[in-house]
Coordinates of C-alpha atoms in Angstrom, one line a residue:
M929 CA 102.4 134.7 121.6
T930 CA 105.1 136.6 119.7
T931 CA 105.6 137.6 116.1
Q932 CA 108.4 138.7 113.8
A933 CA 108.1 141.9 111.9
A934 CA 110.3 143.3 109.1
P935 CA 112.5 146.1 110.6
A936 CA 111.7 148.4 107.6
R937 CA 108.1 148.7 108.8
L938 CA 109.3 150.8 111.7
S939 CA 109.8 153.8 109.5
D940 CA 106.0 153.8 108.7
E941 CA 105.3 154.7 112.3
Y942 CA 108.3 156.7 113.6
E943 CA 109.9 159.6 111.7
G944 CA 112.7 162.2 112.3
R945 CA 115.3 162.0 115.0
T946 CA 113.1 159.8 117.1
G947 CA 112.8 157.3 114.3
V948 CA 116.6 157.2 114.0
V949 CA 117.0 156.2 117.6
L950 CA 114.2 153.7 117.6
T951 CA 115.5 152.1 114.4
R952 CA 118.8 151.5 116.2
V953 CA 116.9 150.0 119.1
Q954 CA 114.9 147.7 116.9
A955 CA 118.2 146.2 115.6
L956 CA 118.8 144.9 119.1
Y957 CA 115.6 142.8 119.1
P958 CA 113.6 143.0 115.9
K959 CA 110.4 141.4 117.1
L960 CA 107.6 144.0 116.7
I961 CA 105.7 142.4 119.6
D962 CA 107.0 140.0 122.3
L963 CA 104.9 140.2 125.4
S964 CA 107.2 139.9 128.4
L965 CA 108.3 141.9 131.5
T966 CA 111.7 140.4 132.0
R967 CA 113.6 142.7 129.6
L968 CA 112.0 145.9 130.8
H969 CA 112.4 145.1 134.5
A970 CA 116.2 144.6 133.9
L971 CA 116.3 148.0 132.0
L972 CA 114.3 149.8 134.7
D973 CA 116.7 148.5 137.4
K974 CA 119.6 150.1 135.5
L975 CA 117.6 153.3 135.3
G976 CA 117.0 153.5 139.0
N977 CA 113.4 152.1 138.9
P978 CA 111.5 155.2 137.8
E979 CA 108.2 153.2 137.9
R980 CA 108.5 153.4 141.7
A981 CA 108.7 157.2 141.7
L982 CA 105.5 158.1 139.9
P983 CA 102.6 160.2 141.1
P984 CA 99.5 158.1 141.8
V985 CA 98.8 155.8 138.8
I986 CA 95.5 154.9 137.1
H987 CA 96.1 151.9 134.9
V988 CA 93.7 151.3 131.9
A989 CA 93.3 148.1 129.9
G990 CA 90.7 146.8 127.5
T991 CA 89.9 146.4 123.8
N992 CA 87.9 149.5 123.0
G993 CA 87.5 152.9 124.6
K994 CA 90.9 153.0 126.4
G995 CA 92.0 156.2 124.8
S996 CA 88.6 158.0 125.3
T997 CA 88.6 156.9 128.9
C998 CA 92.1 158.1 129.5
A999 CA 91.3 161.4 127.8
T1000 CA 88.2 161.8 130.0
L1001 CA 90.3 161.0 133.2
R1002 CA 92.8 163.6 132.2
A1003 CA 90.1 166.3 131.4
I1004 CA 88.5 165.7 134.8
A1005 CA 91.7 165.9 136.7
E1006 CA 92.8 169.0 134.8
A1007 CA 89.5 170.7 135.5
A1008 CA 90.3 170.3 139.1
G1009 CA 93.6 172.1 138.6
L1010 CA 95.9 169.1 138.7
R1011 CA 99.0 168.3 136.7
V1012 CA 98.6 165.0 134.9
H1013 CA 101.1 162.7 133.2
V1014 CA 99.5 160.5 130.5
M1015 CA 101.0 157.7 128.4
T1016 CA 98.9 156.4 125.5
S1017 CA 99.3 154.4 122.3
P1018 CA 99.4 154.2 119.4
H1019 CA 100.1 157.7 118.2
L1020 CA 98.4 159.1 115.1
V1021 CA 100.8 161.5 113.5
D1022 CA 103.9 161.8 115.8
V1023 CA 105.3 159.6 118.5
T1024 CA 105.4 162.6 120.9
E1025 CA 101.6 162.3 121.2
R1026 CA 102.2 159.2 123.4
F1027 CA 103.6 161.3 126.3
R1028 CA 101.9 164.2 128.0
V1029 CA 104.2 165.3 130.8
A1030 CA 102.4 167.3 133.5
G1031 CA 99.8 168.4 131.0
T1032 CA 102.0 169.2 128.0
L1033 CA 103.0 166.9 125.1
V1034 CA 106.7 166.1 125.3
T1035 CA 109.0 167.9 122.8
E1036 CA 110.9 165.9 120.2
E1037 CA 114.1 167.2 121.8
A1038 CA 113.2 166.0 125.3
L1039 CA 112.1 162.6 124.0
V1040 CA 115.1 162.0 121.8
A1041 CA 117.4 162.9 124.7
T1042 CA 115.6 160.5 127.0
L1043 CA 115.7 157.7 124.4
E1044 CA 119.4 158.2 123.8
E1045 CA 120.0 158.1 127.6
I1046 CA 118.1 154.8 127.7
E1047 CA 120.0 153.5 124.7
R1048 CA 123.3 154.2 126.4
I1049 CA 122.3 152.6 129.7
N1050 CA 120.7 149.6 128.1
N1051 CA 124.1 149.0 126.5
G1052 CA 123.0 146.7 123.7
A1053 CA 120.8 144.4 125.7
P1054 CA 117.8 142.8 123.9
I1055 CA 114.8 145.1 124.2
T1056 CA 111.7 145.9 122.1
V1057 CA 110.8 149.3 120.8
F1058 CA 107.6 149.5 122.9
E1059 CA 109.6 148.6 126.0
V1060 CA 112.0 151.4 125.3
L1061 CA 109.1 153.9 124.7
T1062 CA 107.5 152.8 128.0
A1063 CA 110.8 153.2 129.8
A1064 CA 111.1 156.7 128.3
G1065 CA 107.6 157.6 129.5
L1066 CA 108.3 156.3 133.0
L1067 CA 111.6 158.2 133.2
L1068 CA 110.0 161.5 132.0
F1069 CA 107.2 161.1 134.4
A1070 CA 109.4 160.3 137.4
R1071 CA 111.5 163.3 136.8
T1072 CA 108.7 165.9 136.4
P1073 CA 106.4 166.7 139.4
A1074 CA 102.7 166.0 138.8
D1075 CA 99.6 165.0 140.8
L1076 CA 98.4 162.0 138.8
T1077 CA 99.6 159.5 136.2
I1078 CA 97.4 157.8 133.6
L1079 CA 98.9 154.7 131.9
E1080 CA 97.1 153.1 128.9
V1081 CA 98.0 149.5 128.2
G1082 CA 99.6 148.9 124.8
L1083 CA 98.5 145.3 124.2
G1084 CA 96.8 142.9 126.5
G1085 CA 97.7 143.7 130.1
R1086 CA 99.3 140.8 132.0
L1087 CA 102.6 141.0 130.1
D1088 CA 102.3 144.5 128.7
A1089 CA 105.2 146.8 129.4
T1090 CA 103.0 149.2 131.4
N1091 CA 102.3 146.4 133.9
V1092 CA 105.6 147.0 135.7
V1093 CA 103.8 149.5 138.0
A1094 CA 103.3 147.4 141.1
R1095 CA 100.5 149.3 142.9
P1096 CA 98.3 151.8 141.0
I1097 CA 95.5 153.5 142.9
V1098 CA 92.9 151.9 140.6
C1099 CA 92.8 149.5 137.6
V1100 CA 90.3 150.1 134.8
I1101 CA 89.1 147.6 132.2
T1102 CA 87.2 148.9 129.3
P1103 CA 85.0 146.7 127.1
V1104 CA 86.8 143.5 126.0
D1105 CA 86.2 142.1 122.6
L1106 CA 88.0 140.0 119.9
D1107 CA 91.1 141.8 118.7
H1108 CA 94.8 140.9 118.5
Q1109 CA 93.9 137.2 118.8
A1110 CA 97.3 136.1 117.5
F1111 CA 98.8 137.5 120.7
L1112 CA 96.0 137.3 123.3
G1113 CA 94.1 134.2 122.4
E1114 CA 91.2 133.2 120.2
T1115 CA 88.3 133.5 122.8
L1116 CA 86.9 136.3 124.9
G1117 CA 87.8 134.4 128.0
L1118 CA 91.5 134.2 127.1
I1119 CA 91.6 137.8 126.0
A1120 CA 89.9 138.9 129.2
A1121 CA 92.4 136.9 131.2
E1122 CA 95.2 138.9 129.6
K1123 CA 93.4 142.2 130.3
A1124 CA 92.6 141.3 133.9
G1125 CA 96.3 140.6 134.4
I1126 CA 96.7 144.3 135.4
I1127 CA 94.6 143.7 138.6
K1128 CA 96.7 144.0 141.7
P1129 CA 96.1 142.6 145.3
G1130 CA 93.8 144.9 147.2
V1131 CA 93.7 147.6 144.4
P1132 CA 90.2 148.8 143.4
V1133 CA 89.0 147.7 139.9
V1134 CA 86.4 149.4 137.8
C1135 CA 85.1 147.3 134.9
A1136 CA 82.9 148.3 131.9
L1137 CA 79.9 146.4 130.8
Q1138 CA 81.2 143.1 129.4
H1139 CA 80.1 140.0 127.6
D1140 CA 79.4 137.3 130.1
E1141 CA 82.5 135.2 129.2
A1142 CA 84.8 138.2 129.8
R1143 CA 82.9 139.4 132.9
Q1144 CA 83.2 136.1 134.6
V1145 CA 87.0 136.0 134.1
I1146 CA 87.5 139.5 135.4
E1147 CA 85.3 138.9 138.4
A1148 CA 87.3 135.7 139.2
Q1149 CA 90.6 137.6 138.9
A1150 CA 89.4 140.4 141.1
A1151 CA 88.2 137.9 143.7
S1152 CA 91.5 136.0 143.7
C1153 CA 93.3 139.3 144.3
K1154 CA 90.8 140.5 146.9
A1155 CA 90.5 143.6 144.8
P1156 CA 87.2 145.6 145.3
L1157 CA 85.3 145.5 142.0
W1158 CA 82.8 148.0 140.7
E1159 CA 81.0 146.9 137.5
V1160 CA 79.2 149.2 135.2
G1161 CA 75.6 147.9 134.9
R1162 CA 75.7 146.4 138.4
D1163 CA 77.4 148.8 140.8
V1164 CA 77.6 151.8 138.4
T1165 CA 74.9 153.2 136.2
C1166 CA 74.9 156.3 134.0
D1167 CA 71.9 157.5 131.9
R1168 CA 71.6 160.4 129.5
D1169 CA 68.8 162.7 130.4
H1170 CA 66.5 164.5 127.9
D1171 CA 68.7 167.6 128.0
G1172 CA 71.9 165.6 127.3
T1173 CA 73.2 165.7 130.8
L1174 CA 74.0 162.5 132.7
T1175 CA 72.6 161.0 135.9
Y1176 CA 75.4 158.9 137.4
Q1177 CA 75.2 156.5 140.4
D1178 CA 77.7 154.3 142.2
P1179 CA 78.1 152.9 145.7
L1180 CA 79.1 156.3 146.9
G1181 CA 76.0 158.1 145.7
V1182 CA 74.4 160.0 142.8
L1183 CA 76.0 162.7 140.6
S1184 CA 74.5 165.0 138.0
L1185 CA 77.2 165.3 135.2
P1186 CA 77.5 167.3 132.0
A1187 CA 77.2 165.8 128.6
P1188 CA 80.5 164.3 127.3
G1189 CA 82.5 166.5 125.0
L1190 CA 83.4 163.5 122.9
K1191 CA 80.8 162.6 120.3
G1192 CA 79.0 159.3 120.1
V1193 CA 76.5 157.5 122.3
H1194 CA 79.2 155.1 123.5
Q1195 CA 81.0 158.0 125.1
V1196 CA 78.5 158.0 128.0
A1197 CA 79.8 154.6 129.1
N1198 CA 83.4 155.9 128.8
A1199 CA 82.7 158.9 130.9
A1200 CA 81.0 156.7 133.5
L1201 CA 84.0 154.5 133.6
A1202 CA 86.3 157.5 134.2
V1203 CA 84.2 158.9 136.9
A1204 CA 83.9 155.5 138.6
A1205 CA 87.6 155.0 138.5
L1206 CA 88.3 158.2 140.2
R1207 CA 85.7 157.7 142.9
A1208 CA 86.6 154.1 143.5
S1209 CA 90.2 155.0 143.9
G1210 CA 89.5 157.5 146.7
F1211 CA 91.5 160.2 144.9
P1212 CA 90.2 163.5 146.2
L1213 CA 88.6 165.8 143.7
P1214 CA 86.6 169.0 144.1
D1215 CA 83.1 169.1 142.6
R1216 CA 84.3 171.4 139.8
A1217 CA 86.4 168.5 138.4
W1218 CA 83.4 166.9 136.8
A1219 CA 83.0 169.8 134.4
G1220 CA 86.0 168.3 132.6
I1221 CA 83.7 165.6 131.1
A1222 CA 82.3 168.3 128.8
Q1223 CA 85.8 169.6 127.9
T1224 CA 87.3 166.2 126.9
Q1225 CA 89.0 166.1 123.5
W1226 CA 90.6 163.1 121.8
P1227 CA 91.5 163.0 118.1
A1228 CA 90.0 160.6 115.6
R1229 CA 87.1 159.6 117.8
L1230 CA 84.1 160.9 115.9
Q1231 CA 86.1 164.1 115.2
R1232 CA 84.7 166.8 112.9
L1233 CA 87.3 167.9 110.4
E1234 CA 87.3 171.4 108.9
G1235 CA 90.6 171.7 107.2
R1236 CA 92.0 171.0 103.7
L1237 CA 90.1 167.7 103.1
A1238 CA 86.8 169.2 104.3
A1239 CA 87.3 172.0 101.8
L1240 CA 87.0 169.5 99.0
L1241 CA 83.4 168.9 99.8
P1242 CA 80.4 170.9 98.6
A1243 CA 79.2 173.8 100.8
G1244 CA 77.1 172.6 103.8
W1245 CA 78.6 169.1 103.9
E1246 CA 80.3 167.7 107.0
L1247 CA 83.4 165.6 107.2
W1248 CA 84.0 163.3 110.2
L1249 CA 86.8 160.9 111.2
D1250 CA 86.8 157.9 113.5
G1251 CA 89.6 155.4 114.2
G1252 CA 87.5 152.4 115.3
H1253 CA 88.7 149.2 113.6
N1254 CA 87.2 146.1 115.1
P1255 CA 83.6 144.6 115.3
N1256 CA 82.9 146.0 118.7
A1257 CA 83.9 149.5 117.5
G1258 CA 81.7 149.0 114.4
E1259 CA 78.7 148.3 116.6
A1260 CA 79.4 151.3 118.8
L1261 CA 79.8 153.5 115.7
S1262 CA 76.6 152.1 114.2
A1263 CA 74.6 153.2 117.3
T1264 CA 75.7 156.8 116.7
L1265 CA 75.1 156.6 112.9
A1266 CA 71.5 155.6 113.6
D1267 CA 71.0 159.1 114.9
W1268 CA 72.5 160.6 111.8
S1269 CA 69.5 159.8 109.6
D1270 CA 68.6 163.4 108.9
R1271 CA 70.9 163.5 105.9
P1272 CA 72.7 161.1 103.6
L1273 CA 75.9 159.4 104.9
H1274 CA 78.8 158.5 102.7
V1275 CA 81.3 156.2 104.4
I1276 CA 85.0 155.9 103.3
V1277 CA 86.8 152.9 104.8
G1278 CA 90.4 152.0 105.0
M1279 CA 91.7 149.2 107.3
K1280 CA 94.7 147.4 108.6
Q1281 CA 95.6 144.0 107.1
S1282 CA 95.2 142.0 110.4
K1283 CA 91.7 143.3 111.3
D1284 CA 88.3 141.7 110.8
A1285 CA 87.1 144.0 108.0
A1286 CA 83.8 142.2 107.5
G1287 CA 83.0 142.3 111.2
F1288 CA 83.7 146.0 111.4
L1289 CA 81.8 146.9 108.2
R1290 CA 78.7 144.8 108.8
P1291 CA 77.1 147.2 111.3
V1292 CA 78.5 150.4 109.8
Q1293 CA 77.5 149.9 106.2
R1294 CA 73.8 149.5 107.1
H1295 CA 73.7 153.2 107.5
A1296 CA 75.7 154.2 104.4
T1297 CA 74.2 155.7 101.3
T1298 CA 77.5 155.0 99.6
L1299 CA 80.5 153.0 100.7
H1300 CA 84.1 153.6 99.4
A1301 CA 87.2 151.6 100.0
V1302 CA 90.6 153.3 100.2
A1303 CA 94.3 152.6 100.9
E1304 CA 96.4 155.6 101.4
E1305 CA 100.1 156.1 100.7
G1306 CA 101.9 155.9 104.0
Q1307 CA 99.1 154.0 105.7
H1308 CA 100.8 151.3 107.8
L1309 CA 99.9 147.8 106.7
A1310 CA 96.9 149.0 104.7
L1311 CA 94.4 146.4 103.6
P1312 CA 94.2 146.4 99.8
V1313 CA 91.1 148.1 98.4
E1314 CA 90.0 144.9 96.7
A1315 CA 89.9 143.1 100.1
I1316 CA 87.8 145.8 101.6
I1317 CA 85.3 145.5 98.7
E1318 CA 85.1 141.8 99.2
A1319 CA 84.6 142.2 103.0
S1320 CA 81.7 144.5 102.3
G1321 CA 80.0 141.9 100.2
G1322 CA 80.7 143.9 97.1
H1323 CA 78.8 147.0 98.3
A1324 CA 81.9 149.2 98.5
V1325 CA 83.5 150.8 95.4
A1326 CA 87.1 151.6 94.9
G1327 CA 88.3 155.1 96.0
P1328 CA 91.0 154.3 95.7
T1329 CA 92.2 157.3 97.8
I1330 CA 90.4 159.9 99.9
A1331 CA 91.6 162.7 97.7
A1332 CA 90.0 161.0 94.7
V1333 CA 86.7 160.3 96.5
L1334 CA 85.8 163.6 98.1
P1335 CA 85.6 165.8 94.9
R1336 CA 83.1 163.4 93.4
F1337 CA 80.4 164.2 95.9
E1338 CA 77.6 166.5 95.0
G1339 CA 74.0 167.3 95.9
P1340 CA 72.2 168.5 99.1
P1341 CA 74.2 168.7 102.4
S1342 CA 75.3 165.3 103.5
R1343 CA 77.9 163.7 105.9
V1344 CA 81.0 161.9 105.0
L1345 CA 82.6 159.6 107.6
I1346 CA 86.2 158.3 107.2
C1347 CA 86.8 155.3 109.4
G1348 CA 88.3 151.8 109.9
S1349 CA 91.9 152.4 111.1
L1350 CA 93.9 154.5 113.5
Y1351 CA 96.8 154.4 111.0
L1352 CA 94.4 155.7 108.3
A1353 CA 93.3 158.4 110.8
G1354 CA 96.9 159.6 111.2
V1355 CA 97.2 160.0 107.4
V1356 CA 93.9 161.8 107.2
L1357 CA 94.9 164.3 110.0
K1358 CA 98.1 165.1 108.1
Q1359 CA 96.2 165.6 104.9
D1360 CA 93.6 167.7 106.5
G1361 CA 96.1 169.8 108.4
T1362 CA 94.4 169.1 111.7
L1363 CA 97.1 167.8 114.0
P1364 CA 96.7 166.4 117.5
R1365 CA 97.5 168.9 120.3

């Protein structure tokens, strides 16, 4: 369950002084992904075990919706007046996006200093880039007072670097689907087993609605760990009312909640998962905290763009961006696009080489008036335009870039959706001048 990657590819993701340090780190162990906890445990021992000095931790695994769920958790906690550490991945534009320290994105200076400290203490021992980044986040969090820590799993769960935290207050598993099969297994059951590896003895678990194969694995793991389990659809329900607000119910009772700030019908389920996680954990929150659901922001998740790229469209047109990139994300996106039938929809797609392009496109292109395939300069491991056209069954036409496509549009007000890859989303945000905050 490992793979070798060319070291030069690191520069596609990390720039500036941070990239210089991480390029040196990669030379110690040039595998891009090697799921293990042994190397990181050894490093954390040398660092004084910062993972044992964190504020209460919420640990989030799954295939889709992790970032949105983490963003909603943070927004709820911050609406309660709490200071929150958050570690997420991947970043879109700059690696500093991965670390929110007591509510504020880490500065490049602070991150570089932490990485250089880790590099010195590691003293040339084999270590992966993601393990060093995880250690940096844990060190930053342990040294800065806060009330809550939210950790998003990078890949899988059982052997993911974030799984060094021995006892979170709650474990969260978002929808599990086929993705990263080369590392996690070819079936839903095998992938679910890796995700369920974050479950700890006696620690509450909140699980999204799952396919039966994944659900059975998660239920079995929770039972073997004697971990109390709340499942959305069984123990937790959340319905959108006619005015857009939510009626939420779990074993502790009923709540009336505001409409999610994040767009898309699937965000109701992500909001429910975040609320359930906090309630199942027993973490105390005032009633005003739930207002945070309406204040949640998370870039490249059905995000409306209004910058330089949007200015290339005719007056009255809308430009949207979504980073979904696998079949499950395509289905979730399709459910929202079904409600966008009031005007024509033009879809621009760029994808990563390893993804199931046909599986993602199939539900999305049903709603597209036109479909355009792109591959941007600087887009990490971009799938060639010709391959996207083939995956679309020949329906897509070559962009071949976003800047080439947008000026072609004309006619009555319409929507344009750019989607298919978080790496593409990062390039788009740069081009539009709309950077994550």
